[in-house]
PDB file of C-alpha atoms and ligand atoms in Angstrom:
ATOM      1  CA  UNK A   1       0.000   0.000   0.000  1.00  0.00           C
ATOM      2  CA  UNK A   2       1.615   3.775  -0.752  1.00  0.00           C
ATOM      3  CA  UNK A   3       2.352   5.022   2.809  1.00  0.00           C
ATOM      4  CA  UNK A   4       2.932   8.599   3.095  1.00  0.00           C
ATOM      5  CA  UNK A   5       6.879   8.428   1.687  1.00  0.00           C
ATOM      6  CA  UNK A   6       5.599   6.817  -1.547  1.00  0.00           C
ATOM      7  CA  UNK A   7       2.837   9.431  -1.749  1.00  0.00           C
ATOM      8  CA  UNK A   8       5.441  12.339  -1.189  1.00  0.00           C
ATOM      9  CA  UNK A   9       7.487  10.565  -3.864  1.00  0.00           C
ATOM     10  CA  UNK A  10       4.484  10.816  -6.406  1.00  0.00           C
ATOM     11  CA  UNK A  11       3.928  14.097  -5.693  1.00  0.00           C
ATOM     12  CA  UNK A  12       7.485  15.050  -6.342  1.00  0.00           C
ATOM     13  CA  UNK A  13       7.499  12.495  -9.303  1.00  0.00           C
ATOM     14  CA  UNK A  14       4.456  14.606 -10.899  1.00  0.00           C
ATOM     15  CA  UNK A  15       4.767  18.312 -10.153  1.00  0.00           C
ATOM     16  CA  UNK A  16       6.959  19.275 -12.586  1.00  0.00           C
ATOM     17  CA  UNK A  17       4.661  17.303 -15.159  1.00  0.00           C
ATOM     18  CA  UNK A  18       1.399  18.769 -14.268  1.00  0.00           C
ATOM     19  CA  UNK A  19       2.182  22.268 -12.858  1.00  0.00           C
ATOM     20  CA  UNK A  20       1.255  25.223 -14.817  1.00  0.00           C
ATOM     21  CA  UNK A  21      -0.362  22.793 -17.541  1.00  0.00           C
ATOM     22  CA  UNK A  22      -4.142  23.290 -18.141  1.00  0.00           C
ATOM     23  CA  UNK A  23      -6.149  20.508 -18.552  1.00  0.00           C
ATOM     24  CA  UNK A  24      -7.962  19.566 -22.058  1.00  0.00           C
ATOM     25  CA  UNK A  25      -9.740  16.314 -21.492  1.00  0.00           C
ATOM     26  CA  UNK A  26     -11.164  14.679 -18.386  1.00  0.00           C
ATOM     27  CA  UNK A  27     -11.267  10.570 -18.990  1.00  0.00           C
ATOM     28  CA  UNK A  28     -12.952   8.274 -16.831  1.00  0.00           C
ATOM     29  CA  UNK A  29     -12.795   4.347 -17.397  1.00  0.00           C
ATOM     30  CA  UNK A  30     -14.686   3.321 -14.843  1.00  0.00           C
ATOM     31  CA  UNK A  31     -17.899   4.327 -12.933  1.00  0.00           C
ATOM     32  CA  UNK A  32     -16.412   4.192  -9.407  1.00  0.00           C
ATOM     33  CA  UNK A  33     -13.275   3.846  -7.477  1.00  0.00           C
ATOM     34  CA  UNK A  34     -13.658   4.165  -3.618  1.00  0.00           C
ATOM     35  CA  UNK A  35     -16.760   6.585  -4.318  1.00  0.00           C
ATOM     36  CA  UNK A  36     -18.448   7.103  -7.550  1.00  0.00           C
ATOM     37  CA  UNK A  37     -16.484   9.058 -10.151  1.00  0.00           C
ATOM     38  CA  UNK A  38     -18.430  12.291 -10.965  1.00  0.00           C
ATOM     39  CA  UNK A  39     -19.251  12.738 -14.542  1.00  0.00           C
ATOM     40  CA  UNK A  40     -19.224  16.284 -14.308  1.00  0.00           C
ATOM     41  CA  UNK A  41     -16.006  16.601 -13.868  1.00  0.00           C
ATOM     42  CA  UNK A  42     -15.500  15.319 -17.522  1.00  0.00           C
ATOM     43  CA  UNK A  43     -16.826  19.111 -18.095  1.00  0.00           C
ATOM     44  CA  UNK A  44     -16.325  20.872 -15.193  1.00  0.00           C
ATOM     45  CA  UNK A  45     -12.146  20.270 -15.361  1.00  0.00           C
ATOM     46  CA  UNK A  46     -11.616  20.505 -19.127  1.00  0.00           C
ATOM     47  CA  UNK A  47     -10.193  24.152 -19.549  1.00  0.00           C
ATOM     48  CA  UNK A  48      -8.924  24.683 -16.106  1.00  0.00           C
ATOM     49  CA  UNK A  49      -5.049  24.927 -14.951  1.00  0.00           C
ATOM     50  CA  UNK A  50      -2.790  23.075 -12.417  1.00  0.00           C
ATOM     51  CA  UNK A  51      -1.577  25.448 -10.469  1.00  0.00           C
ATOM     52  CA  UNK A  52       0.535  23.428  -7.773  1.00  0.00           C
ATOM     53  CA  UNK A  53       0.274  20.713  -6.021  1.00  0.00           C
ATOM     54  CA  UNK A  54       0.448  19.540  -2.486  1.00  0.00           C
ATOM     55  CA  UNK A  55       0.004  16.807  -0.386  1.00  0.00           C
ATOM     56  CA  UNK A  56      -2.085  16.708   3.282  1.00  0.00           C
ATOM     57  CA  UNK A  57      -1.360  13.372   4.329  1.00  0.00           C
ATOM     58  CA  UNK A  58      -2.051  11.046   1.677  1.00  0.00           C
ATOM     59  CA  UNK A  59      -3.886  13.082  -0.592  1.00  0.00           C
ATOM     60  CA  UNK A  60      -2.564  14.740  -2.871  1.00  0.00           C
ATOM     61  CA  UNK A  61      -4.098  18.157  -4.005  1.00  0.00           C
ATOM     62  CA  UNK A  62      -4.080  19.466  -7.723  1.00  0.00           C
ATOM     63  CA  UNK A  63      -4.685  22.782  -6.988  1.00  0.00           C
ATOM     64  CA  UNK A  64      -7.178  23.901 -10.353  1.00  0.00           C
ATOM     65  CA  UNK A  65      -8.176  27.872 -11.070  1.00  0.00           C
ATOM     66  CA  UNK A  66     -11.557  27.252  -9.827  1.00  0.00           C
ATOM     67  CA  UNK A  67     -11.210  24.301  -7.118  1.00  0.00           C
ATOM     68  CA  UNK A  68      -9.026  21.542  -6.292  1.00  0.00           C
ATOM     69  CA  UNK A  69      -8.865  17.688  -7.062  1.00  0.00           C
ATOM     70  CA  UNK A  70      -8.384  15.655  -4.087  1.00  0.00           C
ATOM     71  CA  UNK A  71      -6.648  12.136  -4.992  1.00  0.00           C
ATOM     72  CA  UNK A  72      -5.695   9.168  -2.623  1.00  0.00           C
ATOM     73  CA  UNK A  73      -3.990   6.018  -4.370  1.00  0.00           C
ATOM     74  CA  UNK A  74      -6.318   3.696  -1.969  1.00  0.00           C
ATOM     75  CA  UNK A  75      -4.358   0.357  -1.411  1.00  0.00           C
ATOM     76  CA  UNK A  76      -2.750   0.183  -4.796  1.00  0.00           C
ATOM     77  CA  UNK A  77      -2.935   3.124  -6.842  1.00  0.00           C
ATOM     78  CA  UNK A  78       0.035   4.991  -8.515  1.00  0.00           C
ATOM     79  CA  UNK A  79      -0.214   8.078 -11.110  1.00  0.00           C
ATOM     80  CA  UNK A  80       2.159   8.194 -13.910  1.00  0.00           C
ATOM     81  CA  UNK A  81       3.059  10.755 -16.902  1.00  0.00           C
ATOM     82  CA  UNK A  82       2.617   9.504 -20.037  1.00  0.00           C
ATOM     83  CA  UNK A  83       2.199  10.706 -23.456  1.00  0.00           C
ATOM     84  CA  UNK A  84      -1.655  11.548 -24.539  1.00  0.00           C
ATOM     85  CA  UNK A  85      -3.163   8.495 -25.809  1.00  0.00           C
ATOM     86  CA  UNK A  86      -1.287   5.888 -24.993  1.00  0.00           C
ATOM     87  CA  UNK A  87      -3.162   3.047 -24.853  1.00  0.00           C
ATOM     88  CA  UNK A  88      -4.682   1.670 -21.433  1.00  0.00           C
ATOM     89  CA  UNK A  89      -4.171  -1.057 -19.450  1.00  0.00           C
ATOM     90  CA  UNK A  90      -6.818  -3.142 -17.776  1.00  0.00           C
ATOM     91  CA  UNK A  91      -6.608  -0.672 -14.650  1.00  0.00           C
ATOM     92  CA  UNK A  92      -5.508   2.243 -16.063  1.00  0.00           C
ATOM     93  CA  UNK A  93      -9.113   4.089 -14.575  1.00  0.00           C
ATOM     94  CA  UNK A  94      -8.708   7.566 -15.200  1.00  0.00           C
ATOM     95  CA  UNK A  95      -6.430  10.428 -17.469  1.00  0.00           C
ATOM     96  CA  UNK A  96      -6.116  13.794 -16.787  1.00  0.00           C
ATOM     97  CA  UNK A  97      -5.105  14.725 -20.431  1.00  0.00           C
ATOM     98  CA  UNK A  98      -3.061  18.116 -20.585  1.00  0.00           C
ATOM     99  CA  UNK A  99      -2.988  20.753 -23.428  1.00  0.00           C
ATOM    100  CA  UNK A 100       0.926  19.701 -23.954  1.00  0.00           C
ATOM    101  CA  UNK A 101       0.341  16.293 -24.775  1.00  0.00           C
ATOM    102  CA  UNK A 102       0.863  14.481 -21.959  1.00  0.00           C
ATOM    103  CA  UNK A 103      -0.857  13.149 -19.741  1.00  0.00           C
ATOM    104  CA  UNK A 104      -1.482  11.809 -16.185  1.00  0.00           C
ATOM    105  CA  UNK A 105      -2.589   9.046 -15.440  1.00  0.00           C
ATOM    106  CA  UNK A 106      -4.138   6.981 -12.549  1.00  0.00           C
ATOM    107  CA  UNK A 107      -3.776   3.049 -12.019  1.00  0.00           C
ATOM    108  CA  UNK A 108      -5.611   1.332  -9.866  1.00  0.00           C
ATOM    109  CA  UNK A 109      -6.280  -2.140  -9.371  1.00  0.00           C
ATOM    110  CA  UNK A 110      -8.033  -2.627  -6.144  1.00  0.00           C
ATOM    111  CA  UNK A 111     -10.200   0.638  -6.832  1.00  0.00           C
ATOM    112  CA  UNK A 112     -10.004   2.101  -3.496  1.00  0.00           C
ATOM    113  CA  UNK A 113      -8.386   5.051  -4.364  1.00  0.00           C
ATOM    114  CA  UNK A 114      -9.761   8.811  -5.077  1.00  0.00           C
ATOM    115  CA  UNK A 115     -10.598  10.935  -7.648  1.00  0.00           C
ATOM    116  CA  UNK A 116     -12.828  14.169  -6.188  1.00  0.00           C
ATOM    117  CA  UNK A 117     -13.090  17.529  -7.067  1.00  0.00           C
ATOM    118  CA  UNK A 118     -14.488  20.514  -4.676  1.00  0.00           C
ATOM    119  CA  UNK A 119     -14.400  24.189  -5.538  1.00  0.00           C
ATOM    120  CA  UNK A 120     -13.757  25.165  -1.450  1.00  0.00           C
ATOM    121  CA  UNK A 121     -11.118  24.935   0.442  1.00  0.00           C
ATOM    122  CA  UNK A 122      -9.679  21.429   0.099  1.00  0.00           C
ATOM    123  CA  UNK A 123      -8.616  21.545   3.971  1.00  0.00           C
ATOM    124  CA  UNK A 124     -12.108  22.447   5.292  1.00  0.00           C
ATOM    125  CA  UNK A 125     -12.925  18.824   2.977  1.00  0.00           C
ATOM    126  CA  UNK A 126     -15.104  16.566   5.173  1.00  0.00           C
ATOM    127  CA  UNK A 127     -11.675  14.066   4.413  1.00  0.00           C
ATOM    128  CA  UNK A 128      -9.043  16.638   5.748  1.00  0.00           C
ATOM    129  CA  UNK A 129     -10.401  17.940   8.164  1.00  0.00           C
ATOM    130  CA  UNK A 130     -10.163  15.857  11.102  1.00  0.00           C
ATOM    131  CA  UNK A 131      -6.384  15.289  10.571  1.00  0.00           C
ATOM    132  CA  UNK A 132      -3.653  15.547  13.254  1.00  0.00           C
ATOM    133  CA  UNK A 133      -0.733  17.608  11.601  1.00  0.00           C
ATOM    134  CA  UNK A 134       2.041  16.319   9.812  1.00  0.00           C
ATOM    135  CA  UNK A 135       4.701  14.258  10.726  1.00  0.00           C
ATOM    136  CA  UNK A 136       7.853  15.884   9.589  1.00  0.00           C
ATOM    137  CA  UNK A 137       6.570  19.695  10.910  1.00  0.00           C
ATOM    138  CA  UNK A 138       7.748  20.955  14.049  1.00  0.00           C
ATOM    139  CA  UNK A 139       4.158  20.541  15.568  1.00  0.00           C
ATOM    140  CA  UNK A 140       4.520  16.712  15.721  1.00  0.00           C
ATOM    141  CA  UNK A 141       7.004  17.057  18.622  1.00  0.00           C
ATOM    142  CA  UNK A 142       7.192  14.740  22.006  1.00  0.00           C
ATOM    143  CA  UNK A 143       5.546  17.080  24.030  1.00  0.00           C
ATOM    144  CA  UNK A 144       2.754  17.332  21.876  1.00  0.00           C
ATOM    145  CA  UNK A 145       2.384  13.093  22.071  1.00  0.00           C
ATOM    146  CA  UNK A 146       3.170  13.233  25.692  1.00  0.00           C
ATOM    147  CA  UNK A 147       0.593  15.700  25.932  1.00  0.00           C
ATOM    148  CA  UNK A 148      -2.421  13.861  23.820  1.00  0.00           C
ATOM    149  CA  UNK A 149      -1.495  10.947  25.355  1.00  0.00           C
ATOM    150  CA  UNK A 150      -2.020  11.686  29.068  1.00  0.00           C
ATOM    151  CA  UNK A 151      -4.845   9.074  29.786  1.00  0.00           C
ATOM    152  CA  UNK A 152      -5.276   7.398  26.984  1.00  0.00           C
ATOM    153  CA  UNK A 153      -5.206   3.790  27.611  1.00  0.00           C
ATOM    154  CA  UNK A 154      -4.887   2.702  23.818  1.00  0.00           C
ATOM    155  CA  UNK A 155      -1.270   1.095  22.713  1.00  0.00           C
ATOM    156  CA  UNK A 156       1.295   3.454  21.779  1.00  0.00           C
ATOM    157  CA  UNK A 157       1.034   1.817  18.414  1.00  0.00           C
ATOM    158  CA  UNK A 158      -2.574   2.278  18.037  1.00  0.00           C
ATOM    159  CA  UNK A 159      -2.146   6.270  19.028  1.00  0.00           C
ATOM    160  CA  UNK A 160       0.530   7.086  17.296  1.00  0.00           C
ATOM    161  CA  UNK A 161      -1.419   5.204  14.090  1.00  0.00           C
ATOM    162  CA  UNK A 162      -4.555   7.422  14.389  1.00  0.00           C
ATOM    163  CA  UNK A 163      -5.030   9.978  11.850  1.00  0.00           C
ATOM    164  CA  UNK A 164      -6.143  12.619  14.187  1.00  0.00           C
ATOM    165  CA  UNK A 165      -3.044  12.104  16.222  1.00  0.00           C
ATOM    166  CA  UNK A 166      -0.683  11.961  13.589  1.00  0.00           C
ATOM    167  CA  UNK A 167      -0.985  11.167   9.822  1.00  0.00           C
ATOM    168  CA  UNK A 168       1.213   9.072   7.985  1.00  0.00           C
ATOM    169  CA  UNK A 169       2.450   6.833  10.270  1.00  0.00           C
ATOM    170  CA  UNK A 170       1.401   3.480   8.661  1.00  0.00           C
ATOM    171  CA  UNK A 171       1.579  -0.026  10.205  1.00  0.00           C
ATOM    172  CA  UNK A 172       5.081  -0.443   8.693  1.00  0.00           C
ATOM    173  CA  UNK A 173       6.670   2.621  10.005  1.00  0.00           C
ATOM    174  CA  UNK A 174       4.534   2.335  13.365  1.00  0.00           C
ATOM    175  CA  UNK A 175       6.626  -1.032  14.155  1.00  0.00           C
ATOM    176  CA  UNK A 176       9.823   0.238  12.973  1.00  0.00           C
ATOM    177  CA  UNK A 177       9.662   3.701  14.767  1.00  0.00           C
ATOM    178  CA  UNK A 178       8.628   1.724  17.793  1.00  0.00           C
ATOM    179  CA  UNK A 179      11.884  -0.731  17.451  1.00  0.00           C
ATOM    180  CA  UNK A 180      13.967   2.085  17.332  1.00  0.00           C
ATOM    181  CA  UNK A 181      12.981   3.852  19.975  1.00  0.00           C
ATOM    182  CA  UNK A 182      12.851   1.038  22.094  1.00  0.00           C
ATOM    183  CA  UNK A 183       9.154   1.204  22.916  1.00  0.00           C
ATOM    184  CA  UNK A 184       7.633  -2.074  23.399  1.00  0.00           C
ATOM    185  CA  UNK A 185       4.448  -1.409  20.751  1.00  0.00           C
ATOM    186  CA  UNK A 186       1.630  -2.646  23.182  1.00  0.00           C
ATOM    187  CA  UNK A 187       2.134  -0.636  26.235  1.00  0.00           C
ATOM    188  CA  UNK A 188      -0.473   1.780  27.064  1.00  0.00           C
ATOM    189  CA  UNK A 189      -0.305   5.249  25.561  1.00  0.00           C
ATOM    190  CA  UNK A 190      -0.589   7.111  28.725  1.00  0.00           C
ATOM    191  CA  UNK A 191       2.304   4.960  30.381  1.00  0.00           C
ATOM    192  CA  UNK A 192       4.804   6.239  27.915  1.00  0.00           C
ATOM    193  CA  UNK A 193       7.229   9.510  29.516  1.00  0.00           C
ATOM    194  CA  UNK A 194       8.161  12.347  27.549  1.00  0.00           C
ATOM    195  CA  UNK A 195      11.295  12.084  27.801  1.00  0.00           C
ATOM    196  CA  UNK A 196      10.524   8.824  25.371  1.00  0.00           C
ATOM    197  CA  UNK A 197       7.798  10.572  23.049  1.00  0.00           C
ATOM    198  CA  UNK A 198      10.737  12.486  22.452  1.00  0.00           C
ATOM    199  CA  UNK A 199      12.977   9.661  21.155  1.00  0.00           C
ATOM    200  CA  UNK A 200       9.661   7.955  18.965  1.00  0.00           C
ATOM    201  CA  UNK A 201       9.196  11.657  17.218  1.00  0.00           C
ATOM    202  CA  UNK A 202      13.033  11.518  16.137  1.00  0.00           C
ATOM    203  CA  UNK A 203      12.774   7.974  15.138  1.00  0.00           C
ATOM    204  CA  UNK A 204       9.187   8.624  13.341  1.00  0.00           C
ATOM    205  CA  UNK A 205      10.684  11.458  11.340  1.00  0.00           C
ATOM    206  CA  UNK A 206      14.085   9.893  10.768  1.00  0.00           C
ATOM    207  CA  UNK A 207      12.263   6.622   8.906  1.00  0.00           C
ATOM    208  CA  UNK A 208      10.119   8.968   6.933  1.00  0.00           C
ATOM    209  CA  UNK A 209      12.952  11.002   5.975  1.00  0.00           C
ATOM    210  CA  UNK A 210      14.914   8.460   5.067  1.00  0.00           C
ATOM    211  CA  UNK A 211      11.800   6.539   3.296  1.00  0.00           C
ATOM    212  CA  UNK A 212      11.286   9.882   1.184  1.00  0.00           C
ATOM    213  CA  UNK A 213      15.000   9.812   0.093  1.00  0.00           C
ATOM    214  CA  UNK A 214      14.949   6.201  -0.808  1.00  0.00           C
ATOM    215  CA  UNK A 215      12.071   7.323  -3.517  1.00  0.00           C
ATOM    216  CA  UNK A 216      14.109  10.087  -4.648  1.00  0.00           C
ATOM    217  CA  UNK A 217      16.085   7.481  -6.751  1.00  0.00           C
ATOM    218  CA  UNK A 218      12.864   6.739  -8.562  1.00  0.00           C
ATOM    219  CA  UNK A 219      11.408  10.298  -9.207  1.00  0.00           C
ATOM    220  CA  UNK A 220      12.050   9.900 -12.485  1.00  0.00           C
ATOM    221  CA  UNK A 221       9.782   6.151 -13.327  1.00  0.00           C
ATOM    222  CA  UNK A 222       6.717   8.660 -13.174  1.00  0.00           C
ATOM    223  CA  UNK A 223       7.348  10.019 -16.625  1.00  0.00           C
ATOM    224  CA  UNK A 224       8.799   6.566 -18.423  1.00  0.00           C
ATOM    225  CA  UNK A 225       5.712   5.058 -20.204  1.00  0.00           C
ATOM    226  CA  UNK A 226       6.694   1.799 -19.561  1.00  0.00           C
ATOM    227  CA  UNK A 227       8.333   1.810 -15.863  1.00  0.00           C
ATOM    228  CA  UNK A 228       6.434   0.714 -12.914  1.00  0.00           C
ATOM    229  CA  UNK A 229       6.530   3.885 -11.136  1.00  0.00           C
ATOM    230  CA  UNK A 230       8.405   4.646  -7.902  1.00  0.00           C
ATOM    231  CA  UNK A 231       8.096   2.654  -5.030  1.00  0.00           C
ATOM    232  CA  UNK A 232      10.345   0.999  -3.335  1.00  0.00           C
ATOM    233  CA  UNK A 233      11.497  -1.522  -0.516  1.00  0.00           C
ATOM    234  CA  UNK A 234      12.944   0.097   2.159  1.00  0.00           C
ATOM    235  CA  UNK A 235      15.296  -1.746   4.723  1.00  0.00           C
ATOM    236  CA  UNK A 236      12.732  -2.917   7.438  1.00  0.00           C
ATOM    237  CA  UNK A 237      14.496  -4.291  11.176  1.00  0.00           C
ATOM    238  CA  UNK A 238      11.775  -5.974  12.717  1.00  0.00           C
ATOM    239  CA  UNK A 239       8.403  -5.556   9.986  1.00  0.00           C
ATOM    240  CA  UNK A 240       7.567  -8.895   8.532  1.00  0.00           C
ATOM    241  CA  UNK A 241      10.426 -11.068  10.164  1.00  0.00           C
ATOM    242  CA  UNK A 242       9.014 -12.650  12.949  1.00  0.00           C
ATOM    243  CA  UNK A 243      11.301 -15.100  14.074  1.00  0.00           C
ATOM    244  CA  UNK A 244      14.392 -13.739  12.541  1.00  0.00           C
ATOM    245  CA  UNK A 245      17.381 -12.454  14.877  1.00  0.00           C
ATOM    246  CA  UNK A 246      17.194  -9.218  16.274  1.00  0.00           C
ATOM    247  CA  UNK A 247      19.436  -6.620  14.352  1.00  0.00           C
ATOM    248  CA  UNK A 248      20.396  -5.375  17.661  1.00  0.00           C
ATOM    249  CA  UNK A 249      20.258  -7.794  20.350  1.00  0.00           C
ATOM    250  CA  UNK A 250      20.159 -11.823  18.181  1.00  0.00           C
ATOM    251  CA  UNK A 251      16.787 -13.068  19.927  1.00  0.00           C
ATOM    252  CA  UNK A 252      14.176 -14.053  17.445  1.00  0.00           C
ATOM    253  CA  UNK A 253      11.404 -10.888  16.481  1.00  0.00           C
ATOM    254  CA  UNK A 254       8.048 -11.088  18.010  1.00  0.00           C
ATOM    255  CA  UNK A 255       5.217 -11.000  16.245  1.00  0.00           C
ATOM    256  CA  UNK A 256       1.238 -10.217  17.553  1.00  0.00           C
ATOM    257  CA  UNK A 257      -2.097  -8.302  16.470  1.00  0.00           C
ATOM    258  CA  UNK A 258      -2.452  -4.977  18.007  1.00  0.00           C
ATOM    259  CA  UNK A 259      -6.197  -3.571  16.578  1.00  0.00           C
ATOM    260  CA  UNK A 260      -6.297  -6.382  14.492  1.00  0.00           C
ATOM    261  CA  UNK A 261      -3.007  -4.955  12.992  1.00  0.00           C
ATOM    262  CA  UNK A 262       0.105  -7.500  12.446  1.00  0.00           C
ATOM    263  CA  UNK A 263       2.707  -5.431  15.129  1.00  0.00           C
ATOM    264  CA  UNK A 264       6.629  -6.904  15.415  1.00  0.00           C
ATOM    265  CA  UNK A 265       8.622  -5.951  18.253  1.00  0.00           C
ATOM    266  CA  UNK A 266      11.977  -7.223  20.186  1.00  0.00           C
ATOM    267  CA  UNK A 267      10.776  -8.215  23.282  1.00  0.00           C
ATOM    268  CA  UNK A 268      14.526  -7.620  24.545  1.00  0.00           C
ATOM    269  CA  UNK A 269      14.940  -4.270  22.951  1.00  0.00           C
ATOM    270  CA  UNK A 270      11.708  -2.717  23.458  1.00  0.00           C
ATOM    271  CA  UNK A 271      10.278  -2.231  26.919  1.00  0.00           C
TER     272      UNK A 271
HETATM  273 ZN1   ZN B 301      16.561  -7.087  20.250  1.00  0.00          ZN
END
């Protein structure tokens, strides 16, 4: 699933492809991803320019002259430049087709992803609006955890993966920030010091960071026609190797369901 690096990546993979272009033809393939697709739009976009894009979470935001469309890859989407009428691919749902010939264009094979449009303010957006801030802004800090956390009897894994706590944080990075930070992933939110948010918000951001970087190498599979675009495997320490030695200590990686969630922890390292 694109977790908030690979969305970042796409963003940066696409911006210099889409920004400033104005959009000549709306094409939709199928009826409904996540939520219907809205026919209008087929009229509504046609005519209108990109004037940036951004990304809240893990939308991303094409900022239009007369409203904004909000996308979300879903479990399996990725967007990818390629020239104007090139032909489609069984899940090759939509194409933003752009005055320049080129074209963007959204793949999808589960269909939970996003394609909306609203004309006011995207952030106000029933979707955005209930989100905690960003992870890699000076907000997300470990007083503000320590803070939100006081009495909350939830895992730290389960608060630190709630939207309106903090967005982005994915099951993936949720057990890797935990492992490095040395915080055993099922102990109660409002057991966990500040002096120890502290050390989770530096390992949170550092795995982004270094996440985002990893897709730099790939910025430029959004614009080959053929490429698969840009996501990539990251080196994980504890996710998905249950069993395995600890990178740190040599004792086999834990694995158990936190919120239904698969969660992998040291049970040596992390306490
Ligand atoms: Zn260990």
């Amino acid at each position: 699933m694109p977790e908030l690096p690979e969305v970042e990546t796409t963003l940066r993979g696409i911006a210099p492809h889409v920004t400033d272009r104005t959009i000549l033809e709306c094409v939709f393939r199928t009826v409904k991803l996540r939520w219907p697709l809205d026919p209008d739009l087929c009229h509504v976009l046609p005519g209108q320019k990109i004037c940036k894009v951004e990304r809240r979470a893990k939308y991303l935001l094409l900022c239009c002259d007369h409203g904004t469309i909000i996308l979300h890859l879903g479990m399996s989407g990725s967007l990818r430049i390629v020239p104007a009428g090139t032909t489609e691919q069984k899940h090759d749902h939509v194409d933003l087709i752009f005055t320049d010939g080129q074209s963007l264009r959204l793949t999808d094979s589960r269909k939970f992803g996003a394609f909306i449009y609203t004309d006011s303010n995207p952030y106000s957006h029933k979707l955005l609006c209930h989100l905690g801030p960003e992870p890699l802004t000076d907000i997300f800090s470990g007083e503000y955890l320590y803070t939100r956390s006081r009495g909350r009897k939830l895992t730290v894994k389960q608060f630190i993966m709630e939207q309106k706590t903090v967005v982005g944080v994915g099951n993936i990075y949720a057990s890797e920030s935990l492992f490095r930070a040395g915080i055993r992933p099922d102990r109660a939110a409002g057991r966990v010091g500040s002096k120890r948010y502290e050390v989770l918000v530096g390992a949170i951001k550092e795995i982004l960071l270094q996440a985002i970087d990893a897709g730099g190498t790939t910025i430029n599979d959004f614009s080959q026609a053929d490429g698969k675009p840009g996501y990539f495997t990251q080196q994980l320490q504890v996710y998905g190797r249950c069993g395995e030695s600890c990178p740190s200590c040599g004792d086999p990686v834990r694995s158990q369901r936190l919120g239904q969630r698969s969660t992998f922890f040291c049970p040596k390292c992390q306490v």
